[in-house]
Amino acid sequence: MKIVAGGASPLLASRLATLLKTELAKTTYREFPDGELYVKIEGIEEEDVIVVQSINTNNDLVQLLLIFDALTNRAESIVAVIPYMGYARQDKLFSEGEAISIRAVARLIESYVDKVVTVNIHSKEAMGYFKKLIHLDAMPLLGKFYEGRSITMISPDLGSLERVRVAAAHAKCRFDYLEKTRLDEETVVIKPKELGVKNEDVVIVDDIISTGKTIAEAAKLVLEAGARSVECACVHAVLAKQALNRLYSAGVRRVVATDTVEKPISEISVAELIASALKS
Ligand code: R5P
C-alpha cells in the first residue's frame, strides 16, 4: 500500500503514512505558464493506494483528478481521503438554474475511487450525493482540545448547534447558540440574544471559517454581552480573503483549527481519526 500526498495535504498525508506504517509515493506537481497543472506519480505497482487531498481551491480539484488519472491501471484500489470537501455548501438549488456543485464533485470523484473518506462535510444534504462515503466527525477532537478549561462554547448559527453540542460534551463545558441569517456570501446578520456569558471565557465553534464574517459578527455580540475573552475553533480553516485579520480585529484572541486544511493555526490533527477509520 502507498499513500499519495496531494499538493494541498502534504503534512496530513505524511502523518497518515507514519501512523499506517506505509510509504509516500514520489510525486511531481507543476503548473504550466498558462495555469494548466501537471501531475506525475512514481513507484505504484498494482497495490492499494490512499490519495490524500483536500479540496480548498479549484486547482486542488483538478490536481486530484489528474492524480486519479495517473493511477489508472496501476492501483489495485483507490481510497480518496478528502479531509476538507470543498463545494459542499452548494448542496441544493437555492434558486432555479443553479448547479448543485457538490453533486457534480461527488459524481466525478466516485467515478475513480473505491471509497471516499471525509471529515465534517458541510451538511447531510451534501453527504447524500455520495454512495461510497465514510464520514468522520472531528468535533470530539475540538472538544478535547479545550477539556479542563472553564469556558462556554457558542455556535454562531443553528446549523452548527449539533456539532457544538458534541464538542461541548467532550470539553465538558456549557454551550449556547446564536441565530445567523446569511444575506449573501459576503454578508451575515446575527440576531442579538441573551447569552449569559458575562465574565466568561467563550469559544465560538464552527465547521468552516471562510471569510471569517460569521465568527467576527458572533464575537462582537459575545463581547457586547460582557464575555471576558473570545477565542474560536473550527474544523476547516479555509481562511479566504483576510479572514484571520478580520477575526483578530474583531477581538478574537486565538483561532484554532484542524489540519484538514493546512494552515499555521492547524493545531489539532485529524490524522489518528482518519488512520483508525482506514484500519477498520
Ligand atoms: C455556514 O453555514 C458554515 O457553517 C459557516 O458558518 C460558514 O461557512 C462560515 O463562513 P464565513 O467565514 O465566510 O462567514
CSV table of C-alpha atoms and ligand atoms in Angstrom, one decimal:
chain,number,residue,atom,x,y,z
A,1,MET,CA,0.0,0.0,0.0
A,2,LYS,CA,1.2,3.5,-0.7
A,3,ILE,CA,0.0,7.0,0.1
A,4,VAL,CA,-0.1,9.7,-2.5
A,5,ALA,CA,0.1,13.2,-0.9
A,6,GLY,CA,-1.8,15.7,-2.9
A,7,GLY,CA,-0.3,19.2,-3.0
A,8,ALA,CA,-3.0,20.5,-0.6
A,9,SER,CA,-2.4,17.9,2.1
A,10,PRO,CA,1.3,17.0,2.4
A,11,LEU,CA,1.5,17.3,6.2
A,12,LEU,CA,-1.6,15.2,6.9
A,13,ALA,CA,-0.5,12.6,4.3
A,14,SER,CA,2.9,12.2,6.0
A,15,ARG,CA,1.2,11.9,9.4
A,16,LEU,CA,-1.0,9.2,8.0
A,17,ALA,CA,1.9,7.4,6.4
A,18,THR,CA,3.6,7.3,9.8
A,19,LEU,CA,0.5,6.1,11.6
A,20,LEU,CA,-0.3,3.4,8.9
A,21,LYS,CA,3.4,2.4,8.7
A,22,THR,CA,3.4,2.9,4.9
A,23,GLU,CA,5.3,4.8,2.3
A,24,LEU,CA,4.6,8.0,0.5
A,25,ALA,CA,4.8,7.7,-3.3
A,26,LYS,CA,7.1,10.0,-5.2
A,27,THR,CA,5.0,12.9,-6.7
A,28,THR,CA,5.8,15.7,-9.0
A,29,TYR,CA,3.3,18.7,-9.3
A,30,ARG,CA,3.9,21.6,-11.6
A,31,GLU,CA,1.9,24.4,-13.1
A,32,PHE,CA,2.4,25.4,-16.8
A,33,PRO,CA,2.8,29.1,-17.7
A,34,ASP,CA,-0.9,29.1,-18.9
A,35,GLY,CA,-2.1,27.8,-15.5
A,36,GLU,CA,-2.7,24.2,-16.5
A,37,LEU,CA,-1.5,21.6,-14.0
A,38,TYR,CA,0.9,18.7,-14.4
A,39,VAL,CA,1.0,15.5,-12.2
A,40,LYS,CA,3.4,12.6,-12.1
A,41,ILE,CA,3.2,9.7,-9.6
A,42,GLU,CA,6.1,7.3,-9.5
A,43,GLY,CA,6.6,3.9,-7.9
A,44,ILE,CA,3.0,2.5,-7.9
A,45,GLU,CA,2.8,-1.2,-8.9
A,46,GLU,CA,-0.5,-3.0,-8.6
A,47,GLU,CA,-1.1,-2.0,-5.0
A,48,ASP,CA,-3.7,-0.3,-2.9
A,49,VAL,CA,-3.4,3.5,-2.9
A,50,ILE,CA,-4.7,6.1,-0.5
A,51,VAL,CA,-4.8,9.6,-2.0
A,52,VAL,CA,-4.9,12.4,0.5
A,53,GLN,CA,-6.0,15.8,-0.9
A,54,SER,CA,-8.3,18.4,0.5
A,55,ILE,CA,-10.4,20.4,-2.0
A,56,ASN,CA,-9.9,24.0,-0.9
A,57,THR,CA,-9.3,25.5,-4.4
A,58,ASN,CA,-10.2,24.8,-7.9
A,59,ASN,CA,-6.6,23.7,-8.6
A,60,ASP,CA,-6.9,21.2,-5.7
A,61,LEU,CA,-9.8,19.6,-7.5
A,62,VAL,CA,-8.1,19.5,-10.9
A,63,GLN,CA,-4.9,18.1,-9.3
A,64,LEU,CA,-7.0,15.4,-7.6
A,65,LEU,CA,-8.5,14.3,-10.9
A,66,LEU,CA,-5.0,14.2,-12.5
A,67,ILE,CA,-3.8,12.1,-9.6
A,68,PHE,CA,-6.6,9.6,-10.2
A,69,ASP,CA,-5.8,9.5,-13.9
A,70,ALA,CA,-2.1,8.9,-13.2
A,71,LEU,CA,-3.1,5.9,-11.1
A,72,THR,CA,-5.2,4.4,-13.8
A,73,ASN,CA,-4.3,0.7,-14.5
A,74,ARG,CA,-1.6,0.9,-11.7
A,75,ALA,CA,-3.6,1.0,-8.5
A,76,GLU,CA,-5.4,-2.1,-7.3
A,77,SER,CA,-7.8,0.1,-5.4
A,78,ILE,CA,-8.1,3.8,-4.6
A,79,VAL,CA,-9.3,5.3,-1.4
A,80,ALA,CA,-9.6,9.1,-1.6
A,81,VAL,CA,-9.1,10.8,1.7
A,82,ILE,CA,-10.6,14.3,1.1
A,83,PRO,CA,-10.3,15.9,4.6
A,84,TYR,CA,-12.0,19.1,3.5
A,85,MET,CA,-14.7,18.6,0.9
A,86,GLY,CA,-15.0,21.9,-0.9
A,87,TYR,CA,-18.1,22.8,-2.8
A,88,ALA,CA,-20.3,21.2,-0.2
A,89,ARG,CA,-22.0,24.4,0.8
A,90,GLN,CA,-23.8,24.5,-2.7
A,91,ASP,CA,-25.7,21.4,-1.7
A,92,LYS,CA,-29.1,22.2,-3.1
A,93,LEU,CA,-30.9,24.6,-5.5
A,94,PHE,CA,-31.0,27.9,-3.8
A,95,SER,CA,-32.6,29.3,-7.0
A,96,GLU,CA,-33.7,27.9,-10.3
A,97,GLY,CA,-31.0,27.2,-12.8
A,98,GLU,CA,-28.0,26.7,-10.4
A,99,ALA,CA,-25.6,23.8,-10.4
A,100,ILE,CA,-25.7,21.6,-7.3
A,101,SER,CA,-21.9,21.8,-7.1
A,102,ILE,CA,-21.3,19.0,-4.6
A,103,ARG,CA,-23.4,16.6,-6.7
A,104,ALA,CA,-21.0,17.3,-9.6
A,105,VAL,CA,-18.0,16.8,-7.4
A,106,ALA,CA,-19.3,13.6,-5.8
A,107,ARG,CA,-20.1,12.1,-9.2
A,108,LEU,CA,-16.6,13.0,-10.5
A,109,ILE,CA,-14.7,11.6,-7.5
A,110,GLU,CA,-16.7,8.5,-7.2
A,111,SER,CA,-16.2,7.5,-10.8
A,112,TYR,CA,-12.5,6.9,-10.0
A,113,VAL,CA,-12.4,5.5,-6.4
A,114,ASP,CA,-13.5,2.6,-4.3
A,115,LYS,CA,-14.1,4.7,-1.1
A,116,VAL,CA,-14.1,8.3,-0.1
A,117,VAL,CA,-13.2,9.4,3.4
A,118,THR,CA,-14.0,12.9,4.5
A,119,VAL,CA,-14.3,14.9,7.7
A,120,ASN,CA,-17.3,17.1,8.7
A,121,ILE,CA,-18.8,17.6,5.3
A,122,HIS,CA,-20.9,20.7,5.5
A,123,SER,CA,-24.4,19.1,5.5
A,124,LYS,CA,-26.4,15.9,5.4
A,125,GLU,CA,-27.7,17.1,2.0
A,126,ALA,CA,-24.1,17.2,0.7
A,127,MET,CA,-23.4,13.8,2.2
A,128,GLY,CA,-26.5,12.4,0.4
A,129,TYR,CA,-24.8,12.8,-3.0
A,130,PHE,CA,-22.1,10.2,-2.2
A,131,LYS,CA,-22.6,6.5,-2.4
A,132,LYS,CA,-19.1,5.4,-1.2
A,133,LEU,CA,-18.6,7.9,1.7
A,134,ILE,CA,-17.1,7.2,5.1
A,135,HIS,CA,-17.8,10.3,7.1
A,136,LEU,CA,-15.8,11.3,10.2
A,137,ASP,CA,-16.5,13.8,13.0
A,138,ALA,CA,-13.7,15.9,14.3
A,139,MET,CA,-15.9,17.8,16.8
A,140,PRO,CA,-14.8,15.4,19.7
A,141,LEU,CA,-11.2,16.4,18.9
A,142,LEU,CA,-12.0,20.1,19.0
A,143,GLY,CA,-13.8,19.5,22.4
A,144,LYS,CA,-10.9,17.5,23.9
A,145,PHE,CA,-8.5,20.4,22.9
A,146,TYR,CA,-10.4,22.6,25.4
A,147,GLU,CA,-11.0,20.0,28.1
A,148,GLY,CA,-10.1,21.2,31.6
A,149,ARG,CA,-10.7,24.9,30.7
A,150,SER,CA,-13.6,26.8,32.2
A,151,ILE,CA,-15.3,28.0,29.0
A,152,THR,CA,-18.6,28.4,27.3
A,153,MET,CA,-18.9,27.2,23.7
A,154,ILE,CA,-21.1,29.2,21.3
A,155,SER,CA,-22.5,28.0,18.0
A,156,PRO,CA,-22.8,31.0,15.6
A,157,ASP,CA,-25.9,29.6,14.0
A,158,LEU,CA,-28.5,26.8,14.3
A,159,GLY,CA,-26.8,24.8,11.6
A,160,SER,CA,-23.7,24.2,13.8
A,161,LEU,CA,-25.6,23.7,17.0
A,162,GLU,CA,-25.4,19.9,16.8
A,163,ARG,CA,-21.7,20.0,16.1
A,164,VAL,CA,-21.1,22.4,19.0
A,165,ARG,CA,-23.2,20.1,21.3
A,166,VAL,CA,-20.7,17.3,20.5
A,167,ALA,CA,-17.6,19.5,21.0
A,168,ALA,CA,-19.0,20.8,24.3
A,169,ALA,CA,-19.7,17.3,25.6
A,170,HIS,CA,-16.1,16.4,25.0
A,171,ALA,CA,-14.8,19.7,26.5
A,172,LYS,CA,-17.2,19.1,29.5
A,173,CYS,CA,-18.4,22.7,29.2
A,174,ARG,CA,-21.7,24.5,28.7
A,175,PHE,CA,-22.8,25.7,25.3
A,176,ASP,CA,-25.4,28.0,23.7
A,177,TYR,CA,-26.1,29.3,20.2
A,178,LEU,CA,-26.8,32.4,18.1
A,179,GLU,CA,-29.1,32.7,15.1
A,180,LYS,CA,-27.5,33.8,11.9
A,181,THR,CA,-29.1,34.9,8.7
A,182,ARG,CA,-26.8,34.9,5.6
A,183,LEU,CA,-27.9,37.6,3.2
A,184,ASP,CA,-25.3,36.7,0.6
A,185,GLU,CA,-21.8,35.1,0.6
A,186,GLU,CA,-20.3,38.3,2.0
A,187,THR,CA,-23.0,39.4,4.4
A,188,VAL,CA,-24.2,37.8,7.6
A,189,VAL,CA,-26.5,39.1,10.2
A,190,ILE,CA,-26.7,37.6,13.7
A,191,LYS,CA,-29.7,38.3,16.0
A,192,PRO,CA,-28.7,39.7,19.4
A,193,LYS,CA,-29.8,37.4,22.2
A,194,GLU,CA,-29.4,37.0,26.0
A,195,LEU,CA,-26.4,34.7,26.2
A,196,GLY,CA,-25.4,34.7,29.9
A,197,VAL,CA,-21.7,34.9,29.1
A,198,LYS,CA,-20.8,37.9,31.4
A,199,ASN,CA,-17.2,37.5,32.6
A,200,GLU,CA,-17.0,34.1,30.8
A,201,ASP,CA,-14.3,32.9,28.5
A,202,VAL,CA,-16.0,32.0,25.3
A,203,VAL,CA,-15.0,29.8,22.4
A,204,ILE,CA,-17.1,30.1,19.2
A,205,VAL,CA,-17.1,26.8,17.3
A,206,ASP,CA,-18.0,26.3,13.7
A,207,ASP,CA,-17.3,23.7,10.9
A,208,ILE,CA,-15.7,26.2,8.5
A,209,ILE,CA,-14.1,29.6,8.7
A,210,SER,CA,-14.1,31.1,5.2
A,211,THR,CA,-14.3,34.9,5.1
A,212,GLY,CA,-14.5,35.0,9.0
A,213,LYS,CA,-17.5,37.2,8.9
A,214,THR,CA,-19.7,34.7,10.7
A,215,ILE,CA,-17.3,34.4,13.6
A,216,ALA,CA,-16.4,38.1,13.6
A,217,GLU,CA,-20.1,39.0,13.9
A,218,ALA,CA,-20.7,36.4,16.6
A,219,ALA,CA,-17.6,37.6,18.5
A,220,LYS,CA,-18.9,41.2,18.5
A,221,LEU,CA,-22.2,40.1,20.1
A,222,VAL,CA,-20.4,37.9,22.7
A,223,LEU,CA,-18.1,40.7,23.7
A,224,GLU,CA,-21.1,43.1,23.9
A,225,ALA,CA,-22.8,40.5,26.2
A,226,GLY,CA,-19.9,41.0,28.6
A,227,ALA,CA,-17.6,38.0,27.9
A,228,ARG,CA,-14.1,38.3,29.4
A,229,SER,CA,-12.5,36.8,26.3
A,230,VAL,CA,-13.4,35.2,22.9
A,231,GLU,CA,-11.5,32.5,21.0
A,232,CYS,CA,-12.7,30.5,18.1
A,233,ALA,CA,-12.2,27.0,16.8
A,234,CYS,CA,-13.2,25.3,13.5
A,235,VAL,CA,-12.6,22.1,11.7
A,236,HIS,CA,-11.8,23.6,8.3
A,237,ALA,CA,-9.6,26.7,8.2
A,238,VAL,CA,-10.5,27.8,4.6
A,239,LEU,CA,-9.5,31.4,5.6
A,240,ALA,CA,-10.4,33.3,2.4
A,241,LYS,CA,-10.0,37.0,2.0
A,242,GLN,CA,-8.0,38.3,5.1
A,243,ALA,CA,-10.2,36.1,7.4
A,244,LEU,CA,-7.6,36.0,10.2
A,245,ASN,CA,-7.1,39.8,10.2
A,246,ARG,CA,-10.9,40.1,10.4
A,247,LEU,CA,-11.1,37.8,13.3
A,248,TYR,CA,-8.2,39.3,15.3
A,249,SER,CA,-9.6,42.8,14.6
A,250,ALA,CA,-13.0,41.7,16.0
A,251,GLY,CA,-11.3,40.9,19.3
A,252,VAL,CA,-10.8,37.1,18.9
A,253,ARG,CA,-7.7,36.2,20.9
A,254,ARG,CA,-6.9,32.9,19.4
A,255,VAL,CA,-8.0,30.9,16.3
A,256,VAL,CA,-7.6,27.1,16.3
A,257,ALA,CA,-8.3,24.6,13.5
A,258,THR,CA,-7.6,21.1,12.5
A,259,ASP,CA,-5.2,20.1,9.7
A,260,THR,CA,-8.0,19.2,7.2
A,261,VAL,CA,-6.8,22.5,5.6
A,262,GLU,CA,-3.2,23.0,6.3
A,263,LYS,CA,-2.6,26.5,7.8
A,264,PRO,CA,-0.4,27.9,10.6
A,265,ILE,CA,-3.3,27.7,13.0
A,266,SER,CA,-3.9,24.0,12.4
A,267,GLU,CA,-3.0,22.9,15.9
A,268,ILE,CA,-5.3,19.8,16.0
A,269,SER,CA,-4.6,16.8,13.8
A,270,VAL,CA,-7.2,14.6,12.3
A,271,ALA,CA,-4.6,12.0,11.3
A,272,GLU,CA,-5.4,9.5,14.1
A,273,LEU,CA,-9.1,9.8,13.4
A,274,ILE,CA,-8.6,9.1,9.7
A,275,ALA,CA,-6.0,6.4,10.3
A,276,SER,CA,-8.3,4.4,12.6
A,277,ALA,CA,-11.1,4.6,10.1
A,278,LEU,CA,-8.8,3.4,7.3
A,279,LYS,CA,-7.5,0.5,9.5
A,280,SER,CA,-11.0,-0.7,10.3
B,1,R5P,C1,-22.2,28.0,7.2
B,1,R5P,O1,-23.3,27.5,7.3
B,1,R5P,C2,-21.0,27.4,7.8
B,1,R5P,O2,-21.3,26.6,8.9
B,1,R5P,C3,-20.0,28.5,8.3
B,1,R5P,O3,-20.6,29.3,9.3
B,1,R5P,C4,-19.7,29.5,7.1
B,1,R5P,O4,-19.2,28.7,6.1
B,1,R5P,C5,-18.6,30.5,7.6
B,1,R5P,O5,-18.4,31.3,6.5
B,1,R5P,P1,-17.7,32.7,6.7
B,1,R5P,O6,-16.4,32.5,7.5
B,1,R5P,O7,-17.4,33.2,5.3
B,1,R5P,O8,-18.7,33.6,7.4
